[in-house]
């Protein structure tokens, strides 16, 4: 990122490429998310973009531009808590999880299948269009770290 306070579509795609999704799918996610069509994402738009990508990597079918956003996701976006609240909750949760474990890696160590505890890959169901509280905190934290000049846009 060039730290200009905004993330352009190409910069957002660089972030989203880690998902392994094809460029057409990323373009659709962008088109569904950049509601204002201004080439940058607000907190709600960023949240939408990241959740669409996450859901598709878990098996969801990306809605088309004509279909629009799933109702569960729209409702979640309309009732999204302020960024500051979700970031504070994430920090508190991370702090609590570090202090609970009697030994490093005790609760987050590998499971018999080799996946760290708490990091199991979730599969997508239609109900998953509504992001979990944990996902909300994660996306808010990512937005805060990405919004370099704290103007509410990336």
Short mmCIF file of N, CA and C in Angstrom, two decimals:
data_model
loop_
_atom_site.label_atom_id
_atom_site.label_comp_id
_atom_site.label_asym_id
_atom_site.label_seq_id
_atom_site.Cartn_x
_atom_site.Cartn_y
_atom_site.Cartn_z
N UNK A 1 0.84 -1.19 0.00
CA UNK A 1 0.00 0.00 0.00
C UNK A 1 0.86 1.24 0.00
N UNK A 2 0.36 2.27 -0.64
CA UNK A 2 1.17 3.48 -0.74
C UNK A 2 0.92 4.46 0.40
N UNK A 3 0.12 4.05 1.39
CA UNK A 3 -0.13 4.82 2.60
C UNK A 3 -0.72 6.20 2.32
N UNK A 4 -1.57 6.30 1.30
CA UNK A 4 -2.20 7.58 0.99
C UNK A 4 -3.55 7.74 1.67
N UNK A 5 -3.93 6.75 2.50
CA UNK A 5 -5.20 6.82 3.21
C UNK A 5 -6.34 6.15 2.46
N UNK A 6 -6.09 5.67 1.27
CA UNK A 6 -7.11 5.01 0.48
C UNK A 6 -6.53 3.72 -0.09
N UNK A 7 -7.39 2.76 -0.31
CA UNK A 7 -6.95 1.57 -1.03
C UNK A 7 -7.73 1.55 -2.32
N UNK A 8 -7.01 1.58 -3.39
CA UNK A 8 -7.63 1.50 -4.71
C UNK A 8 -8.04 0.06 -4.97
N UNK A 9 -8.75 -0.15 -6.04
CA UNK A 9 -9.17 -1.49 -6.39
C UNK A 9 -7.96 -2.40 -6.57
N UNK A 10 -6.91 -1.91 -7.23
CA UNK A 10 -5.74 -2.76 -7.44
C UNK A 10 -5.05 -3.09 -6.11
N UNK A 11 -5.01 -2.14 -5.18
CA UNK A 11 -4.41 -2.41 -3.87
C UNK A 11 -5.26 -3.42 -3.09
N UNK A 12 -6.58 -3.28 -3.18
CA UNK A 12 -7.47 -4.23 -2.51
C UNK A 12 -7.30 -5.62 -3.09
N UNK A 13 -7.12 -5.69 -4.40
CA UNK A 13 -6.93 -6.99 -5.04
C UNK A 13 -5.63 -7.63 -4.59
N UNK A 14 -4.60 -6.83 -4.35
CA UNK A 14 -3.34 -7.39 -3.84
C UNK A 14 -3.58 -8.06 -2.50
N UNK A 15 -4.37 -7.42 -1.63
CA UNK A 15 -4.72 -8.00 -0.33
C UNK A 15 -5.55 -9.26 -0.53
N UNK A 16 -6.53 -9.21 -1.43
CA UNK A 16 -7.47 -10.31 -1.63
C UNK A 16 -6.87 -11.48 -2.40
N UNK A 17 -5.76 -11.28 -3.09
CA UNK A 17 -5.15 -12.38 -3.86
C UNK A 17 -4.71 -13.53 -2.98
N UNK A 18 -4.49 -13.26 -1.71
CA UNK A 18 -4.11 -14.33 -0.78
C UNK A 18 -5.20 -15.39 -0.70
N UNK A 19 -6.43 -15.03 -1.07
CA UNK A 19 -7.54 -15.97 -1.02
C UNK A 19 -7.43 -17.04 -2.10
N UNK A 20 -6.67 -16.75 -3.16
CA UNK A 20 -6.55 -17.68 -4.27
C UNK A 20 -7.71 -17.63 -5.26
N UNK A 21 -8.62 -16.66 -5.08
CA UNK A 21 -9.76 -16.53 -5.99
C UNK A 21 -9.34 -15.88 -7.29
N UNK A 22 -10.05 -16.19 -8.36
CA UNK A 22 -9.71 -15.65 -9.67
C UNK A 22 -10.09 -14.17 -9.76
N UNK A 23 -9.47 -13.42 -10.66
CA UNK A 23 -9.74 -11.98 -10.79
C UNK A 23 -11.21 -11.63 -11.07
N UNK A 24 -11.92 -12.46 -11.81
CA UNK A 24 -13.32 -12.18 -12.09
C UNK A 24 -14.15 -12.22 -10.81
N UNK A 25 -13.87 -13.18 -9.95
CA UNK A 25 -14.59 -13.28 -8.68
C UNK A 25 -14.27 -12.07 -7.80
N UNK A 26 -13.00 -11.66 -7.78
CA UNK A 26 -12.62 -10.48 -6.99
C UNK A 26 -13.29 -9.23 -7.54
N UNK A 27 -13.39 -9.12 -8.85
CA UNK A 27 -14.06 -7.96 -9.45
C UNK A 27 -15.54 -7.92 -9.07
N UNK A 28 -16.18 -9.08 -9.03
CA UNK A 28 -17.58 -9.14 -8.62
C UNK A 28 -17.72 -8.73 -7.16
N UNK A 29 -16.82 -9.23 -6.31
CA UNK A 29 -16.85 -8.84 -4.88
C UNK A 29 -16.69 -7.33 -4.75
N UNK A 30 -15.78 -6.76 -5.53
CA UNK A 30 -15.59 -5.30 -5.51
C UNK A 30 -16.86 -4.58 -5.95
N UNK A 31 -17.44 -5.05 -7.05
CA UNK A 31 -18.66 -4.42 -7.58
C UNK A 31 -19.82 -4.47 -6.60
N UNK A 32 -19.93 -5.56 -5.85
CA UNK A 32 -20.99 -5.68 -4.84
C UNK A 32 -20.69 -4.82 -3.62
N UNK A 33 -19.42 -4.56 -3.35
CA UNK A 33 -19.01 -3.86 -2.13
C UNK A 33 -18.88 -2.36 -2.28
N UNK A 34 -18.33 -1.88 -3.38
CA UNK A 34 -18.11 -0.44 -3.58
C UNK A 34 -19.43 0.22 -3.99
N UNK A 35 -20.31 0.35 -3.01
CA UNK A 35 -21.67 0.84 -3.24
C UNK A 35 -21.66 2.26 -3.80
N UNK A 36 -20.76 3.08 -3.31
CA UNK A 36 -20.71 4.48 -3.75
C UNK A 36 -20.03 4.64 -5.11
N UNK A 37 -19.42 3.57 -5.60
CA UNK A 37 -18.75 3.58 -6.90
C UNK A 37 -17.70 4.70 -7.00
N UNK A 38 -16.99 4.89 -5.90
CA UNK A 38 -15.98 5.95 -5.86
C UNK A 38 -14.56 5.42 -5.90
N UNK A 39 -14.41 4.11 -6.05
CA UNK A 39 -13.08 3.53 -6.17
C UNK A 39 -12.34 3.35 -4.85
N UNK A 40 -13.01 3.58 -3.73
CA UNK A 40 -12.41 3.33 -2.41
C UNK A 40 -13.48 2.76 -1.51
N UNK A 41 -13.06 2.11 -0.45
CA UNK A 41 -13.99 1.41 0.41
C UNK A 41 -14.11 2.07 1.79
N UNK A 42 -15.34 2.28 2.23
CA UNK A 42 -15.61 2.69 3.60
C UNK A 42 -15.51 1.45 4.49
N UNK A 43 -15.63 1.63 5.78
CA UNK A 43 -15.61 0.52 6.74
C UNK A 43 -16.65 -0.54 6.35
N UNK A 44 -17.89 -0.15 6.11
CA UNK A 44 -18.95 -1.10 5.76
C UNK A 44 -18.65 -1.78 4.42
N UNK A 45 -18.16 -1.03 3.46
CA UNK A 45 -17.84 -1.59 2.15
C UNK A 45 -16.67 -2.58 2.25
N UNK A 46 -15.65 -2.23 3.02
CA UNK A 46 -14.51 -3.11 3.22
C UNK A 46 -14.95 -4.40 3.90
N UNK A 47 -15.76 -4.26 4.92
CA UNK A 47 -16.30 -5.39 5.66
C UNK A 47 -17.01 -6.34 4.69
N UNK A 48 -17.84 -5.77 3.83
CA UNK A 48 -18.58 -6.54 2.83
C UNK A 48 -17.62 -7.26 1.89
N UNK A 49 -16.64 -6.55 1.37
CA UNK A 49 -15.66 -7.10 0.43
C UNK A 49 -14.93 -8.30 1.04
N UNK A 50 -14.44 -8.14 2.26
CA UNK A 50 -13.67 -9.20 2.91
C UNK A 50 -14.58 -10.39 3.23
N UNK A 51 -15.81 -10.12 3.68
CA UNK A 51 -16.69 -11.24 4.02
C UNK A 51 -17.13 -12.01 2.77
N UNK A 52 -17.38 -11.33 1.68
CA UNK A 52 -17.70 -12.03 0.44
C UNK A 52 -16.57 -12.98 0.04
N UNK A 53 -15.35 -12.47 0.10
CA UNK A 53 -14.19 -13.28 -0.27
C UNK A 53 -14.04 -14.47 0.68
N UNK A 54 -14.16 -14.22 1.97
CA UNK A 54 -14.05 -15.29 2.96
C UNK A 54 -15.12 -16.35 2.73
N UNK A 55 -16.35 -15.92 2.47
CA UNK A 55 -17.45 -16.87 2.26
C UNK A 55 -17.22 -17.73 1.02
N UNK A 56 -16.73 -17.11 -0.05
CA UNK A 56 -16.49 -17.87 -1.28
C UNK A 56 -15.36 -18.88 -1.07
N UNK A 57 -14.33 -18.51 -0.32
CA UNK A 57 -13.25 -19.48 -0.07
C UNK A 57 -13.74 -20.65 0.77
N UNK A 58 -14.86 -20.48 1.47
CA UNK A 58 -15.44 -21.56 2.28
C UNK A 58 -16.52 -22.34 1.53
N UNK A 59 -16.73 -22.01 0.26
CA UNK A 59 -17.65 -22.80 -0.53
C UNK A 59 -18.90 -22.09 -1.02
N UNK A 60 -19.08 -20.84 -0.66
CA UNK A 60 -20.26 -20.10 -1.13
C UNK A 60 -20.11 -19.77 -2.61
N UNK A 61 -21.23 -19.59 -3.26
CA UNK A 61 -21.23 -19.10 -4.64
C UNK A 61 -21.31 -17.58 -4.56
N UNK A 62 -20.43 -16.90 -5.27
CA UNK A 62 -20.44 -15.44 -5.29
C UNK A 62 -21.74 -14.99 -5.95
N UNK A 63 -22.52 -14.13 -5.28
CA UNK A 63 -23.72 -13.61 -5.94
C UNK A 63 -23.31 -12.74 -7.14
N UNK A 64 -24.15 -12.71 -8.12
CA UNK A 64 -23.87 -11.85 -9.28
C UNK A 64 -24.20 -10.41 -8.93
N UNK A 65 -23.74 -9.49 -9.75
CA UNK A 65 -24.07 -8.08 -9.55
C UNK A 65 -25.58 -7.87 -9.66
N UNK A 66 -26.24 -8.63 -10.53
CA UNK A 66 -27.68 -8.51 -10.69
C UNK A 66 -28.43 -9.02 -9.46
N UNK A 67 -27.92 -10.09 -8.83
CA UNK A 67 -28.56 -10.64 -7.64
C UNK A 67 -28.39 -9.71 -6.43
N UNK A 68 -27.25 -9.08 -6.36
CA UNK A 68 -26.96 -8.23 -5.20
C UNK A 68 -26.54 -9.05 -4.00
N UNK A 69 -26.42 -8.38 -2.88
CA UNK A 69 -25.95 -9.03 -1.66
C UNK A 69 -27.04 -9.90 -1.05
N UNK A 70 -26.65 -11.01 -0.43
CA UNK A 70 -27.62 -11.85 0.27
C UNK A 70 -28.27 -11.06 1.43
N UNK A 71 -29.55 -11.29 1.68
CA UNK A 71 -30.26 -10.55 2.74
C UNK A 71 -29.58 -10.64 4.11
N UNK A 72 -29.03 -11.81 4.45
CA UNK A 72 -28.38 -11.97 5.75
C UNK A 72 -27.17 -11.04 5.88
N UNK A 73 -26.42 -10.89 4.80
CA UNK A 73 -25.25 -10.01 4.82
C UNK A 73 -25.69 -8.55 4.87
N UNK A 74 -26.70 -8.21 4.10
CA UNK A 74 -27.22 -6.83 4.12
C UNK A 74 -27.68 -6.44 5.52
N UNK A 75 -28.41 -7.33 6.17
CA UNK A 75 -28.89 -7.05 7.52
C UNK A 75 -27.73 -6.87 8.49
N UNK A 76 -26.73 -7.72 8.37
CA UNK A 76 -25.57 -7.62 9.23
C UNK A 76 -24.85 -6.28 9.02
N UNK A 77 -24.73 -5.86 7.77
CA UNK A 77 -24.07 -4.58 7.46
C UNK A 77 -24.86 -3.41 8.03
N UNK A 78 -26.19 -3.49 7.97
CA UNK A 78 -27.02 -2.40 8.50
C UNK A 78 -26.92 -2.29 10.02
N UNK A 79 -26.61 -3.41 10.68
CA UNK A 79 -26.54 -3.43 12.14
C UNK A 79 -25.11 -3.55 12.65
N UNK A 80 -24.15 -3.24 11.80
CA UNK A 80 -22.74 -3.39 12.16
C UNK A 80 -22.34 -2.40 13.25
N UNK A 81 -21.70 -2.94 14.27
CA UNK A 81 -21.24 -2.11 15.37
C UNK A 81 -20.12 -1.18 14.91
N UNK A 82 -19.93 -0.08 15.63
CA UNK A 82 -18.84 0.83 15.28
C UNK A 82 -17.47 0.14 15.32
N UNK A 83 -16.61 0.59 14.45
CA UNK A 83 -15.26 0.05 14.33
C UNK A 83 -14.56 -0.03 15.69
N UNK A 84 -14.62 1.05 16.45
CA UNK A 84 -13.89 1.12 17.72
C UNK A 84 -14.33 0.03 18.68
N UNK A 85 -15.61 -0.28 18.71
CA UNK A 85 -16.13 -1.31 19.63
C UNK A 85 -15.59 -2.68 19.24
N UNK A 86 -15.66 -3.00 17.96
CA UNK A 86 -15.20 -4.32 17.51
C UNK A 86 -13.69 -4.48 17.67
N UNK A 87 -12.93 -3.42 17.41
CA UNK A 87 -11.47 -3.50 17.59
C UNK A 87 -11.14 -3.69 19.06
N UNK A 88 -11.81 -2.96 19.95
CA UNK A 88 -11.57 -3.11 21.39
C UNK A 88 -11.91 -4.52 21.85
N UNK A 89 -13.01 -5.07 21.36
CA UNK A 89 -13.38 -6.44 21.72
C UNK A 89 -12.33 -7.44 21.25
N UNK A 90 -11.81 -7.23 20.06
CA UNK A 90 -10.79 -8.16 19.53
C UNK A 90 -9.53 -8.10 20.40
N UNK A 91 -9.11 -6.89 20.75
CA UNK A 91 -7.92 -6.75 21.60
C UNK A 91 -8.14 -7.40 22.96
N UNK A 92 -9.32 -7.21 23.52
CA UNK A 92 -9.63 -7.81 24.82
C UNK A 92 -9.64 -9.33 24.71
N UNK A 93 -10.22 -9.86 23.65
CA UNK A 93 -10.27 -11.30 23.43
C UNK A 93 -8.87 -11.87 23.27
N UNK A 94 -8.03 -11.19 22.50
CA UNK A 94 -6.66 -11.67 22.29
C UNK A 94 -5.88 -11.64 23.60
N UNK A 95 -6.07 -10.59 24.37
CA UNK A 95 -5.39 -10.47 25.65
C UNK A 95 -5.84 -11.57 26.60
N UNK A 96 -7.14 -11.82 26.64
CA UNK A 96 -7.70 -12.85 27.51
C UNK A 96 -7.20 -14.23 27.10
N UNK A 97 -7.13 -14.51 25.82
CA UNK A 97 -6.70 -15.83 25.37
C UNK A 97 -5.22 -16.06 25.67
N UNK A 98 -4.43 -15.00 25.63
CA UNK A 98 -3.00 -15.15 25.98
C UNK A 98 -2.84 -15.42 27.46
N UNK A 99 -3.69 -14.83 28.30
CA UNK A 99 -3.54 -14.99 29.74
C UNK A 99 -4.17 -16.27 30.27
N UNK A 100 -5.08 -16.89 29.52
CA UNK A 100 -5.76 -18.10 29.98
C UNK A 100 -4.89 -19.33 29.82
N UNK A 101 -4.11 -19.38 28.79
CA UNK A 101 -3.32 -20.57 28.49
C UNK A 101 -2.16 -20.72 29.47
N UNK A 102 -2.11 -21.85 30.21
CA UNK A 102 -1.02 -22.04 31.17
C UNK A 102 0.33 -22.24 30.51
N UNK A 103 0.34 -22.73 29.28
CA UNK A 103 1.59 -22.94 28.56
C UNK A 103 1.42 -22.40 27.15
N UNK A 104 2.46 -21.79 26.58
CA UNK A 104 2.34 -21.33 25.20
C UNK A 104 1.95 -22.48 24.29
N UNK A 105 0.96 -22.23 23.46
CA UNK A 105 0.53 -23.23 22.50
C UNK A 105 -0.40 -24.28 23.07
N UNK A 106 -0.70 -24.23 24.38
CA UNK A 106 -1.53 -25.25 25.00
C UNK A 106 -2.92 -25.31 24.37
N UNK A 107 -3.59 -24.18 24.26
CA UNK A 107 -4.93 -24.17 23.67
C UNK A 107 -4.90 -24.02 22.16
N UNK A 108 -3.80 -23.56 21.64
CA UNK A 108 -3.75 -23.34 20.20
C UNK A 108 -2.85 -24.35 19.49
N UNK A 109 -2.47 -25.39 20.19
CA UNK A 109 -1.61 -26.39 19.58
C UNK A 109 -2.35 -27.20 18.54
N UNK A 110 -1.61 -28.01 17.79
CA UNK A 110 -2.24 -28.78 16.74
C UNK A 110 -3.23 -29.80 17.29
N UNK A 111 -4.27 -30.03 16.55
CA UNK A 111 -5.21 -31.10 16.84
C UNK A 111 -4.67 -32.35 16.18
N UNK A 112 -5.25 -33.50 16.48
CA UNK A 112 -4.75 -34.72 15.84
C UNK A 112 -4.69 -34.63 14.32
N UNK A 113 -5.57 -33.86 13.70
CA UNK A 113 -5.56 -33.72 12.24
C UNK A 113 -4.52 -32.74 11.74
N UNK A 114 -3.84 -32.04 12.64
CA UNK A 114 -2.79 -31.11 12.25
C UNK A 114 -3.21 -29.66 12.15
N UNK A 115 -4.49 -29.34 12.36
CA UNK A 115 -4.95 -27.96 12.31
C UNK A 115 -4.89 -27.37 13.70
N UNK A 116 -4.33 -26.16 13.89
CA UNK A 116 -4.30 -25.57 15.22
C UNK A 116 -5.72 -25.39 15.76
N UNK A 117 -5.88 -25.61 17.05
CA UNK A 117 -7.19 -25.43 17.68
C UNK A 117 -7.65 -23.99 17.49
N UNK A 118 -8.94 -23.82 17.25
CA UNK A 118 -9.48 -22.48 17.05
C UNK A 118 -9.31 -21.98 15.63
N UNK A 119 -8.65 -22.76 14.78
CA UNK A 119 -8.40 -22.33 13.40
C UNK A 119 -8.96 -23.34 12.40
N UNK A 120 -9.97 -24.10 12.83
CA UNK A 120 -10.56 -25.07 11.92
C UNK A 120 -11.18 -24.34 10.74
N UNK A 121 -11.07 -24.91 9.57
CA UNK A 121 -11.66 -24.32 8.37
C UNK A 121 -13.16 -24.54 8.43
N UNK A 122 -13.92 -23.47 8.42
CA UNK A 122 -15.37 -23.58 8.44
C UNK A 122 -15.88 -23.74 7.02
N UNK A 123 -16.92 -24.54 6.90
CA UNK A 123 -17.55 -24.67 5.60
C UNK A 123 -18.71 -23.70 5.53
N UNK A 124 -19.08 -23.35 4.32
CA UNK A 124 -20.12 -22.35 4.12
C UNK A 124 -21.50 -22.99 4.14
N UNK A 125 -22.42 -22.33 4.80
CA UNK A 125 -23.85 -22.64 4.73
C UNK A 125 -24.55 -21.31 4.47
N UNK A 126 -25.78 -21.36 4.01
CA UNK A 126 -26.50 -20.11 3.72
C UNK A 126 -26.57 -19.19 4.94
N UNK A 127 -26.66 -19.78 6.13
CA UNK A 127 -26.71 -18.96 7.35
C UNK A 127 -25.40 -18.21 7.57
N UNK A 128 -24.32 -18.67 6.94
CA UNK A 128 -23.01 -18.04 7.13
C UNK A 128 -22.87 -16.72 6.41
N UNK A 129 -23.87 -16.31 5.62
CA UNK A 129 -23.78 -14.99 5.01
C UNK A 129 -23.78 -13.92 6.10
N UNK A 130 -24.33 -14.23 7.24
CA UNK A 130 -24.26 -13.32 8.39
C UNK A 130 -22.96 -13.63 9.13
N UNK A 131 -22.01 -12.70 9.15
CA UNK A 131 -20.71 -12.98 9.77
C UNK A 131 -20.82 -13.19 11.28
N UNK A 132 -19.95 -14.03 11.80
CA UNK A 132 -19.91 -14.28 13.24
C UNK A 132 -19.32 -13.05 13.96
N UNK A 133 -19.50 -13.02 15.25
CA UNK A 133 -18.94 -11.93 16.06
C UNK A 133 -17.41 -11.91 15.91
N UNK A 134 -16.81 -13.09 15.89
CA UNK A 134 -15.36 -13.19 15.76
C UNK A 134 -14.89 -12.61 14.42
N UNK A 135 -15.63 -12.94 13.34
CA UNK A 135 -15.28 -12.40 12.03
C UNK A 135 -15.43 -10.89 12.01
N UNK A 136 -16.47 -10.38 12.64
CA UNK A 136 -16.67 -8.93 12.70
C UNK A 136 -15.47 -8.25 13.36
N UNK A 137 -15.03 -8.80 14.47
CA UNK A 137 -13.88 -8.21 15.17
C UNK A 137 -12.62 -8.29 14.31
N UNK A 138 -12.44 -9.40 13.63
CA UNK A 138 -11.26 -9.59 12.78
C UNK A 138 -11.25 -8.58 11.63
N UNK A 139 -12.39 -8.42 10.94
CA UNK A 139 -12.48 -7.50 9.82
C UNK A 139 -12.29 -6.06 10.28
N UNK A 140 -12.86 -5.72 11.45
CA UNK A 140 -12.71 -4.36 11.98
C UNK A 140 -11.24 -4.07 12.28
N UNK A 141 -10.55 -5.04 12.87
CA UNK A 141 -9.14 -4.87 13.18
C UNK A 141 -8.32 -4.69 11.91
N UNK A 142 -8.63 -5.47 10.89
CA UNK A 142 -7.94 -5.35 9.61
C UNK A 142 -8.19 -3.98 8.98
N UNK A 143 -9.43 -3.51 9.06
CA UNK A 143 -9.74 -2.19 8.52
C UNK A 143 -8.96 -1.11 9.26
N UNK A 144 -8.93 -1.20 10.58
CA UNK A 144 -8.22 -0.18 11.37
C UNK A 144 -6.73 -0.16 11.01
N UNK A 145 -6.13 -1.32 10.84
CA UNK A 145 -4.70 -1.38 10.48
C UNK A 145 -4.45 -0.85 9.07
N UNK A 146 -5.44 -0.96 8.21
CA UNK A 146 -5.29 -0.56 6.81
C UNK A 146 -5.61 0.91 6.58
N UNK A 147 -6.43 1.51 7.43
CA UNK A 147 -6.84 2.91 7.30
C UNK A 147 -5.73 3.80 7.89
N UNK A 148 -4.69 4.01 7.11
CA UNK A 148 -3.47 4.70 7.58
C UNK A 148 -3.73 6.08 8.15
N UNK A 149 -4.55 6.88 7.49
CA UNK A 149 -4.74 8.25 7.96
C UNK A 149 -6.00 8.42 8.79
N UNK A 150 -6.66 7.33 9.13
CA UNK A 150 -7.83 7.33 10.02
C UNK A 150 -8.93 8.24 9.54
N UNK A 151 -9.15 8.26 8.20
CA UNK A 151 -10.23 9.08 7.66
C UNK A 151 -11.49 8.28 7.37
N UNK A 152 -11.46 6.98 7.69
CA UNK A 152 -12.62 6.14 7.50
C UNK A 152 -12.73 5.52 6.12
N UNK A 153 -11.71 5.70 5.29
CA UNK A 153 -11.69 5.10 3.96
C UNK A 153 -10.38 4.35 3.77
N UNK A 154 -10.44 3.31 2.98
CA UNK A 154 -9.22 2.62 2.60
C UNK A 154 -9.22 2.45 1.10
#
